[in-house]
């Protein structure tokens, strides 16, 4: 119990230092928050509308220690997946990049997403490809291209939905999970639980 209390106190001190740093240096950058919101909205729309996607849990934009903002979109992972479900998961990794390209004309926050997409594509190619390295690389590229196209088929027709969520000013304090049982730290933004997919 004492360790939990100490950890909580240290976390709150870090949040306070971060918020003080924002006020002093005026590091709050509304354009960056908007970009992160667009990026995370792209992932979320894939989860909502692409058949075979994992169940959406939450989306949050959080301050990081550098005075910048970052985001994450959480979904409920599966123990095992079919090929189409794995393709939907890879497409979800492309959602943020494509949303940023649609609205910001460039994407700067997709590096980790692409690493995860390639990792999953390699896993899928290992199941599908014949054993030669050249063939496996070609198969990974084909899988990634197919997943990117899947993401585009979801996001391009839904540009207005992404645009609607670009500003954090209308967001409520962030909640953990869809049951809204715990509030998150100051400076975080969150969308409410997902609507039922169409």
Tab-separated table of C-alpha atoms in Angstrom:
chain	number	residue	atom	x	y	z
A	1	UNK	CA	0.000	0.000	0.000
A	2	UNK	CA	2.845	2.394	0.849
A	3	UNK	CA	4.505	1.701	-2.521
A	4	UNK	CA	1.267	2.480	-4.357
A	5	UNK	CA	0.897	5.723	-2.395
A	6	UNK	CA	4.508	6.685	-3.192
A	7	UNK	CA	4.092	5.854	-6.896
A	8	UNK	CA	0.875	7.890	-7.057
A	9	UNK	CA	2.583	10.852	-5.349
A	10	UNK	CA	5.555	10.676	-7.766
A	11	UNK	CA	3.203	10.508	-10.745
A	12	UNK	CA	1.222	13.543	-9.554
A	13	UNK	CA	4.478	15.454	-9.025
A	14	UNK	CA	5.544	14.652	-12.609
A	15	UNK	CA	2.156	15.807	-13.923
A	16	UNK	CA	2.447	19.049	-11.906
A	17	UNK	CA	5.985	19.656	-13.215
A	18	UNK	CA	4.772	18.997	-16.757
A	19	UNK	CA	1.833	21.408	-16.426
A	20	UNK	CA	4.116	24.076	-14.902
A	21	UNK	CA	6.524	23.572	-17.795
A	22	UNK	CA	3.653	24.058	-20.250
A	23	UNK	CA	2.608	27.318	-18.589
A	24	UNK	CA	6.145	28.695	-18.350
A	25	UNK	CA	7.332	27.798	-21.827
A	26	UNK	CA	3.946	27.986	-23.577
A	27	UNK	CA	4.567	24.515	-25.007
A	28	UNK	CA	0.887	23.653	-25.443
A	29	UNK	CA	0.573	23.435	-29.198
A	30	UNK	CA	-3.026	23.240	-30.354
A	31	UNK	CA	-1.974	22.234	-33.863
A	32	UNK	CA	-0.006	19.275	-32.528
A	33	UNK	CA	-2.908	18.193	-30.314
A	34	UNK	CA	-5.213	18.454	-33.349
A	35	UNK	CA	-2.788	16.344	-35.416
A	36	UNK	CA	-2.616	13.685	-32.704
A	37	UNK	CA	-6.428	13.684	-32.424
A	38	UNK	CA	-6.754	13.229	-36.194
A	39	UNK	CA	-4.179	10.413	-36.098
A	40	UNK	CA	-5.995	8.568	-33.304
A	41	UNK	CA	-9.397	9.178	-34.932
A	42	UNK	CA	-8.028	7.400	-38.018
A	43	UNK	CA	-7.195	4.296	-35.973
A	44	UNK	CA	-10.584	4.444	-34.268
A	45	UNK	CA	-12.579	4.664	-37.499
A	46	UNK	CA	-10.806	1.549	-38.781
A	47	UNK	CA	-11.779	-0.281	-35.576
A	48	UNK	CA	-15.384	0.901	-35.872
A	49	UNK	CA	-15.994	0.294	-39.562
A	50	UNK	CA	-13.646	-2.373	-40.924
A	51	UNK	CA	-15.114	-5.841	-40.671
A	52	UNK	CA	-12.870	-8.160	-38.675
A	53	UNK	CA	-11.293	-5.400	-36.565
A	54	UNK	CA	-10.754	-5.766	-32.844
A	55	UNK	CA	-13.262	-4.232	-30.423
A	56	UNK	CA	-12.570	-0.547	-29.689
A	57	UNK	CA	-11.910	0.259	-26.013
A	58	UNK	CA	-10.692	3.868	-25.776
A	59	UNK	CA	-8.767	6.664	-27.431
A	60	UNK	CA	-6.691	9.202	-25.509
A	61	UNK	CA	-4.324	12.072	-26.166
A	62	UNK	CA	-1.785	12.452	-23.376
A	63	UNK	CA	1.035	14.855	-22.521
A	64	UNK	CA	4.499	13.349	-22.764
A	65	UNK	CA	7.572	14.348	-20.699
A	66	UNK	CA	9.012	16.481	-23.533
A	67	UNK	CA	6.098	18.910	-23.357
A	68	UNK	CA	4.550	17.474	-26.493
A	69	UNK	CA	1.425	15.359	-26.904
A	70	UNK	CA	1.040	11.759	-27.938
A	71	UNK	CA	-1.944	9.494	-28.256
A	72	UNK	CA	-3.063	5.934	-28.182
A	73	UNK	CA	-6.038	3.939	-29.327
A	74	UNK	CA	-6.768	0.817	-27.322
A	75	UNK	CA	-8.600	-2.228	-28.605
A	76	UNK	CA	-9.400	-5.605	-27.153
A	77	UNK	CA	-6.793	-8.078	-28.451
A	78	UNK	CA	-7.681	-11.573	-29.617
A	79	UNK	CA	-5.964	-14.765	-28.556
A	80	UNK	CA	-6.001	-16.022	-32.155
A	81	UNK	CA	-6.856	-14.345	-35.446
A	82	UNK	CA	-7.863	-15.392	-38.940
A	83	UNK	CA	-6.091	-13.939	-41.967
A	84	UNK	CA	-8.837	-11.333	-42.514
A	85	UNK	CA	-8.716	-10.320	-38.845
A	86	UNK	CA	-4.923	-9.937	-39.036
A	87	UNK	CA	-5.333	-7.824	-42.185
A	88	UNK	CA	-7.841	-5.620	-40.342
A	89	UNK	CA	-5.353	-5.193	-37.492
A	90	UNK	CA	-2.583	-4.206	-39.914
A	91	UNK	CA	-4.991	-1.790	-41.639
A	92	UNK	CA	-5.702	-0.234	-38.240
A	93	UNK	CA	-1.993	0.583	-37.886
A	94	UNK	CA	-2.259	2.513	-41.171
A	95	UNK	CA	-5.318	4.460	-39.980
A	96	UNK	CA	-3.378	7.184	-38.178
A	97	UNK	CA	-0.961	7.777	-41.051
A	98	UNK	CA	-3.706	8.000	-43.658
A	99	UNK	CA	-5.838	10.333	-41.514
A	100	UNK	CA	-2.835	12.646	-41.027
A	101	UNK	CA	-2.100	12.631	-44.765
A	102	UNK	CA	-5.734	13.504	-45.535
A	103	UNK	CA	-5.814	16.514	-43.225
A	104	UNK	CA	-2.248	17.569	-42.454
A	105	UNK	CA	-0.731	16.743	-45.860
A	106	UNK	CA	2.088	14.898	-44.069
A	107	UNK	CA	2.353	12.294	-41.338
A	108	UNK	CA	4.928	12.567	-38.587
A	109	UNK	CA	3.532	10.298	-35.891
A	110	UNK	CA	3.340	6.893	-37.510
A	111	UNK	CA	6.798	5.359	-36.952
A	112	UNK	CA	5.800	2.921	-34.225
A	113	UNK	CA	2.571	2.057	-36.063
A	114	UNK	CA	4.555	1.056	-39.147
A	115	UNK	CA	6.953	-1.068	-37.075
A	116	UNK	CA	3.983	-2.897	-35.553
A	117	UNK	CA	2.316	-3.308	-38.973
A	118	UNK	CA	5.512	-4.806	-40.449
A	119	UNK	CA	5.916	-7.134	-37.478
A	120	UNK	CA	2.372	-8.441	-37.907
A	121	UNK	CA	2.769	-8.666	-41.707
A	122	UNK	CA	5.934	-10.749	-41.232
A	123	UNK	CA	4.018	-13.057	-38.924
A	124	UNK	CA	1.243	-13.391	-41.504
A	125	UNK	CA	3.750	-13.874	-44.351
A	126	UNK	CA	5.459	-16.601	-42.350
A	127	UNK	CA	2.195	-18.486	-42.390
A	128	UNK	CA	1.505	-17.849	-46.091
A	129	UNK	CA	4.810	-17.503	-47.947
A	130	UNK	CA	7.104	-20.184	-49.237
A	131	UNK	CA	10.441	-20.414	-47.415
A	132	UNK	CA	12.684	-18.192	-49.573
A	133	UNK	CA	13.681	-14.820	-48.099
A	134	UNK	CA	12.983	-12.889	-51.306
A	135	UNK	CA	9.537	-14.397	-51.550
A	136	UNK	CA	8.804	-13.631	-47.882
A	137	UNK	CA	9.854	-9.975	-48.310
A	138	UNK	CA	7.671	-9.678	-51.386
A	139	UNK	CA	4.783	-11.250	-49.478
A	140	UNK	CA	5.237	-8.787	-46.570
A	141	UNK	CA	5.141	-5.859	-49.022
A	142	UNK	CA	1.988	-7.225	-50.667
A	143	UNK	CA	0.333	-7.633	-47.259
A	144	UNK	CA	1.262	-4.076	-46.211
A	145	UNK	CA	0.016	-2.634	-49.523
A	146	UNK	CA	-3.265	-4.529	-49.194
A	147	UNK	CA	-3.712	-3.336	-45.596
A	148	UNK	CA	-3.042	0.283	-46.588
A	149	UNK	CA	-5.679	0.017	-49.331
A	150	UNK	CA	-8.140	-1.450	-46.810
A	151	UNK	CA	-7.533	1.503	-44.484
A	152	UNK	CA	-8.018	3.971	-47.343
A	153	UNK	CA	-11.364	2.386	-48.280
A	154	UNK	CA	-12.569	3.094	-44.733
A	155	UNK	CA	-11.065	6.552	-44.161
A	156	UNK	CA	-11.327	8.427	-47.440
A	157	UNK	CA	-15.162	8.238	-47.516
A	158	UNK	CA	-15.250	9.299	-43.836
A	159	UNK	CA	-13.081	12.428	-43.953
A	160	UNK	CA	-15.828	14.500	-42.324
A	161	UNK	CA	-15.923	12.196	-39.292
A	162	UNK	CA	-12.195	12.634	-38.764
A	163	UNK	CA	-12.447	16.406	-39.250
A	164	UNK	CA	-15.162	16.564	-36.590
A	165	UNK	CA	-12.679	15.290	-33.962
A	166	UNK	CA	-9.666	17.406	-34.845
A	167	UNK	CA	-10.106	19.916	-32.014
A	168	UNK	CA	-9.705	18.811	-28.430
A	169	UNK	CA	-11.586	21.823	-27.002
A	170	UNK	CA	-14.942	20.025	-26.897
A	171	UNK	CA	-13.613	16.885	-25.234
A	172	UNK	CA	-14.520	15.820	-21.746
A	173	UNK	CA	-11.879	14.825	-19.188
A	174	UNK	CA	-10.392	11.514	-20.239
A	175	UNK	CA	-11.774	8.349	-18.720
A	176	UNK	CA	-10.230	4.897	-18.443
A	177	UNK	CA	-12.199	2.303	-20.370
A	178	UNK	CA	-15.759	2.438	-21.584
A	179	UNK	CA	-17.222	2.269	-18.066
A	180	UNK	CA	-15.740	5.721	-17.235
A	181	UNK	CA	-14.809	4.532	-13.753
A	182	UNK	CA	-11.548	6.480	-13.311
A	183	UNK	CA	-10.463	9.931	-14.402
A	184	UNK	CA	-7.045	10.300	-16.003
A	185	UNK	CA	-4.384	12.880	-15.225
A	186	UNK	CA	-4.748	16.574	-15.959
A	187	UNK	CA	-3.957	17.527	-19.527
A	188	UNK	CA	-5.318	14.344	-21.112
A	189	UNK	CA	-8.195	14.281	-23.566
A	190	UNK	CA	-10.437	11.384	-24.504
A	191	UNK	CA	-13.342	10.457	-26.720
A	192	UNK	CA	-16.250	8.569	-25.143
A	193	UNK	CA	-16.944	4.896	-25.779
A	194	UNK	CA	-17.365	3.828	-29.388
A	195	UNK	CA	-20.688	3.838	-31.182
A	196	UNK	CA	-21.982	0.579	-32.570
A	197	UNK	CA	-20.353	-0.040	-35.993
A	198	UNK	CA	-22.656	0.325	-39.004
